PDB file of C-alpha atoms in Angstrom:
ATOM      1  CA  UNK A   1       0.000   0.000   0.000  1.00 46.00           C
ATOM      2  CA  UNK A   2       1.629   3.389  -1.214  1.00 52.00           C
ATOM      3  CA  UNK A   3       0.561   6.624  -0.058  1.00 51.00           C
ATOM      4  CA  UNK A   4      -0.023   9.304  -2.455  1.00 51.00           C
ATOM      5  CA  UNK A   5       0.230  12.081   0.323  1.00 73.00           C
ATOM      6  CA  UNK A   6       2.272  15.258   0.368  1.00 84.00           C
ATOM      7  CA  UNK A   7       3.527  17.070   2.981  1.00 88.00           C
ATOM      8  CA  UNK A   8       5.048  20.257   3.721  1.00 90.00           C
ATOM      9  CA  UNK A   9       8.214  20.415   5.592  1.00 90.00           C
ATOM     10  CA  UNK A  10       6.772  21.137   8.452  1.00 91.00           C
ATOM     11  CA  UNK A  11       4.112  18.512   8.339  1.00 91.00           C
ATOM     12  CA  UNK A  12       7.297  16.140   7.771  1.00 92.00           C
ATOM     13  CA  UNK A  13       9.036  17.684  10.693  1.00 92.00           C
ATOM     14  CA  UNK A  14       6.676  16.938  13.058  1.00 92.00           C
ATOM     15  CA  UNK A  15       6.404  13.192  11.699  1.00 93.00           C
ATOM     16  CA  UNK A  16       9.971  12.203  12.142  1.00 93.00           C
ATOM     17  CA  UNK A  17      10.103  14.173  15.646  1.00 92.00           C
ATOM     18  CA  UNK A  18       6.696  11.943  16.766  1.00 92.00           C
ATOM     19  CA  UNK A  19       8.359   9.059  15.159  1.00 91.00           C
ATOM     20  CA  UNK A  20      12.157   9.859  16.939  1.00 90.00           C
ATOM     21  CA  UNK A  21      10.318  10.076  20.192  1.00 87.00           C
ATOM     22  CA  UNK A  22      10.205   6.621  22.275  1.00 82.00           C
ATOM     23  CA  UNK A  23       6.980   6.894  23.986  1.00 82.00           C
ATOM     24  CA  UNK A  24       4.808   8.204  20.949  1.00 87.00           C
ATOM     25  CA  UNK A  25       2.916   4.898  18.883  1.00 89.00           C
ATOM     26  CA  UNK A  26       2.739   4.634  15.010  1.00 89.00           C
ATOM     27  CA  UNK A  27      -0.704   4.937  15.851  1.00 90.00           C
ATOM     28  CA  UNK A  28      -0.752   8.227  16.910  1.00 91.00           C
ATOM     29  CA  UNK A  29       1.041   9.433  13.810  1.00 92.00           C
ATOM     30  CA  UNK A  30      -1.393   7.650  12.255  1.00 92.00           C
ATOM     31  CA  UNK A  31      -4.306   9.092  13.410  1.00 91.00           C
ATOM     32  CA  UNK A  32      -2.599  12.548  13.017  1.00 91.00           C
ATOM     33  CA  UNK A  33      -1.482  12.115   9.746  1.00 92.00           C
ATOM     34  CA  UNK A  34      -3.071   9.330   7.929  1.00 92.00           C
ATOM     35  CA  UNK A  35       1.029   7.797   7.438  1.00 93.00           C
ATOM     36  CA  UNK A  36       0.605   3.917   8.584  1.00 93.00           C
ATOM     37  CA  UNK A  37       3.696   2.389  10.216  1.00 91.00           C
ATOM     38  CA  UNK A  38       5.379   1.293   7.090  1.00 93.00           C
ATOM     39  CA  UNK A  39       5.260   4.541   5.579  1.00 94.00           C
ATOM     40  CA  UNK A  40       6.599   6.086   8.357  1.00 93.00           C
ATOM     41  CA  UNK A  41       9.553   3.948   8.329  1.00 93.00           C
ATOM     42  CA  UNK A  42       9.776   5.269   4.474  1.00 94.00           C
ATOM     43  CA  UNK A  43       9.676   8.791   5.199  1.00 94.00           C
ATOM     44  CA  UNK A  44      12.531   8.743   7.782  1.00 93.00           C
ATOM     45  CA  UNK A  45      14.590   6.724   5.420  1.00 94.00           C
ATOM     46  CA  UNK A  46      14.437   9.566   2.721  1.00 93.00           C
ATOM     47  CA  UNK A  47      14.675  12.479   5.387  1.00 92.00           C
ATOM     48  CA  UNK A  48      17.203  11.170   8.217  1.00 92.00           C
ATOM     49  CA  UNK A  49      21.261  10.850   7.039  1.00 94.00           C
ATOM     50  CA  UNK A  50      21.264   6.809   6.706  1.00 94.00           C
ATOM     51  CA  UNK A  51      23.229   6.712  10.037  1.00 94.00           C
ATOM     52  CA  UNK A  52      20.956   8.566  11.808  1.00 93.00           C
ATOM     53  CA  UNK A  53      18.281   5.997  10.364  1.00 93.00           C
ATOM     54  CA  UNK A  54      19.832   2.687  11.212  1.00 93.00           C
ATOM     55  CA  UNK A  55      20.142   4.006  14.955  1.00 92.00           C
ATOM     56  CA  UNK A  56      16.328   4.913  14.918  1.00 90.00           C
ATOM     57  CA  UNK A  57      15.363   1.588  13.266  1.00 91.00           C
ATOM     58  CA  UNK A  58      17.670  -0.317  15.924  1.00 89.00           C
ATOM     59  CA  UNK A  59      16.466   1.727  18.696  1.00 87.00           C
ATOM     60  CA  UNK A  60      12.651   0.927  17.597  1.00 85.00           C
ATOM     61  CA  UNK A  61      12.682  -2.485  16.459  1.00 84.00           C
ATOM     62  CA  UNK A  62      10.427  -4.347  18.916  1.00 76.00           C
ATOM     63  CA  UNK A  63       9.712  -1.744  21.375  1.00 74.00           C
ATOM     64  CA  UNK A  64       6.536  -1.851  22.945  1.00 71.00           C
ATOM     65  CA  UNK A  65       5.864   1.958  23.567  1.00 67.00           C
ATOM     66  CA  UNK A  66       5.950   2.591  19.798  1.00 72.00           C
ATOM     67  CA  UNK A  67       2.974   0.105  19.487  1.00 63.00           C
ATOM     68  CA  UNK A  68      -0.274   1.203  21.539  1.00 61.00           C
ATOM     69  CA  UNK A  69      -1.485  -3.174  21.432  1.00 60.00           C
ATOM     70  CA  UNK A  70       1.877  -3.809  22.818  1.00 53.00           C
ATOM     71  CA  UNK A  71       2.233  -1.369  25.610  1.00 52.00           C
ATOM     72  CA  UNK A  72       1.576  -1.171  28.907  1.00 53.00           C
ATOM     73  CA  UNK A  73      -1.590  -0.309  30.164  1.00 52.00           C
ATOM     74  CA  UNK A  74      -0.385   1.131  33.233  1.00 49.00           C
ATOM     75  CA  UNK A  75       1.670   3.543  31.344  1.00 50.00           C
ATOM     76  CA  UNK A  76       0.493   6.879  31.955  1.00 53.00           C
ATOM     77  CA  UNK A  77       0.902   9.350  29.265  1.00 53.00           C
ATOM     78  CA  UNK A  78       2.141  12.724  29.660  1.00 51.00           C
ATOM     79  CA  UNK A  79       0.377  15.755  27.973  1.00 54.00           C
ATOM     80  CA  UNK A  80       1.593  19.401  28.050  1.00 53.00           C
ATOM     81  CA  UNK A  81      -0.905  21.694  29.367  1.00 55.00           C
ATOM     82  CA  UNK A  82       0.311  23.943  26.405  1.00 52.00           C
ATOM     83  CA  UNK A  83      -0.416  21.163  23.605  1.00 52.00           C
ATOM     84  CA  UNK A  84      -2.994  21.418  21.555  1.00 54.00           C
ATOM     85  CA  UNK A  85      -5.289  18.205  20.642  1.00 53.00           C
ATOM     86  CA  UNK A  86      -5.644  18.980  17.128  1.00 48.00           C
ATOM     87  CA  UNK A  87      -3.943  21.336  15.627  1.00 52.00           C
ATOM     88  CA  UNK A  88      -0.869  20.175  14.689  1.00 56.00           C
ATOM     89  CA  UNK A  89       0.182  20.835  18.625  1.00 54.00           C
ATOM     90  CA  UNK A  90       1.113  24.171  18.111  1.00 53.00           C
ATOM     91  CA  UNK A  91       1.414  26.424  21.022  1.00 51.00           C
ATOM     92  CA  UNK A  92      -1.269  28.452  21.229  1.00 50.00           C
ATOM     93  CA  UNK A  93      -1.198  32.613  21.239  1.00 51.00           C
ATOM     94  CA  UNK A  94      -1.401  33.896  24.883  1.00 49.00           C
TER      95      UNK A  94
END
C-alpha cells in the first residue's frame, strides 16, 4: 500500500520528531497524519542521514511503547498543558 500524500516540511518535521520520540505509537502518527507504520519507516529513510536511520530503526525495532497493542496499560501518558489536541500541537497565542 503506497501513499499518495504530500507534505510540507513542516508537516514532515513533526512526523519524524513523533516518530524519533520513544513513547509516541505509530498509531498516533497515524491518526494525526493518515502515514501507517510502514510509511513512516519510508519517510525517515528519505529524510534522516542513513546513520541517523539505522540508529532509529535499531532503537525501535520491537519496542513496545511505539505500538499502543503492545504497551503497557499502566503507562500513563504525559500531555503538556500547552499542547494542543488537534492542531498540529502548536502552542497556542497567549
Amino acid at each position: 500500500m503506497k501513499i499518495e500524500k504530500t507534505f510540507t516540511d513542516e508537516q514532515i518535521n513533526r512526523i519524524v520528531e513523533m516518530a524519533w520520540e520513544d513513547r509516541t505509537p505509530f498509531d498516533a502518527i497515524e491518526a494525526q497524519f493518515g502515514v501507517p507504520e510502514k510509511e513512516v519507516i519510508k519517510l525517515m529513510r528519505r529524510n534522516m542521514k542513513e546513520s541517523s536511520f539505522k540508529m532509529w530503526r535499531k532503537r525501535v525495532q520491537g519496542r513496545n511503547t511505539k505500538h499502543e497493542k503492545k504497551s503497557v496499560d499502566e503507562v500513563n501518558r504525559f500531555k503538556s498543558k500547552m499542547q494542543r489536541s488537534i492542531t498540529m500541537n502548536k502552542i497556542s497565542k497567549r
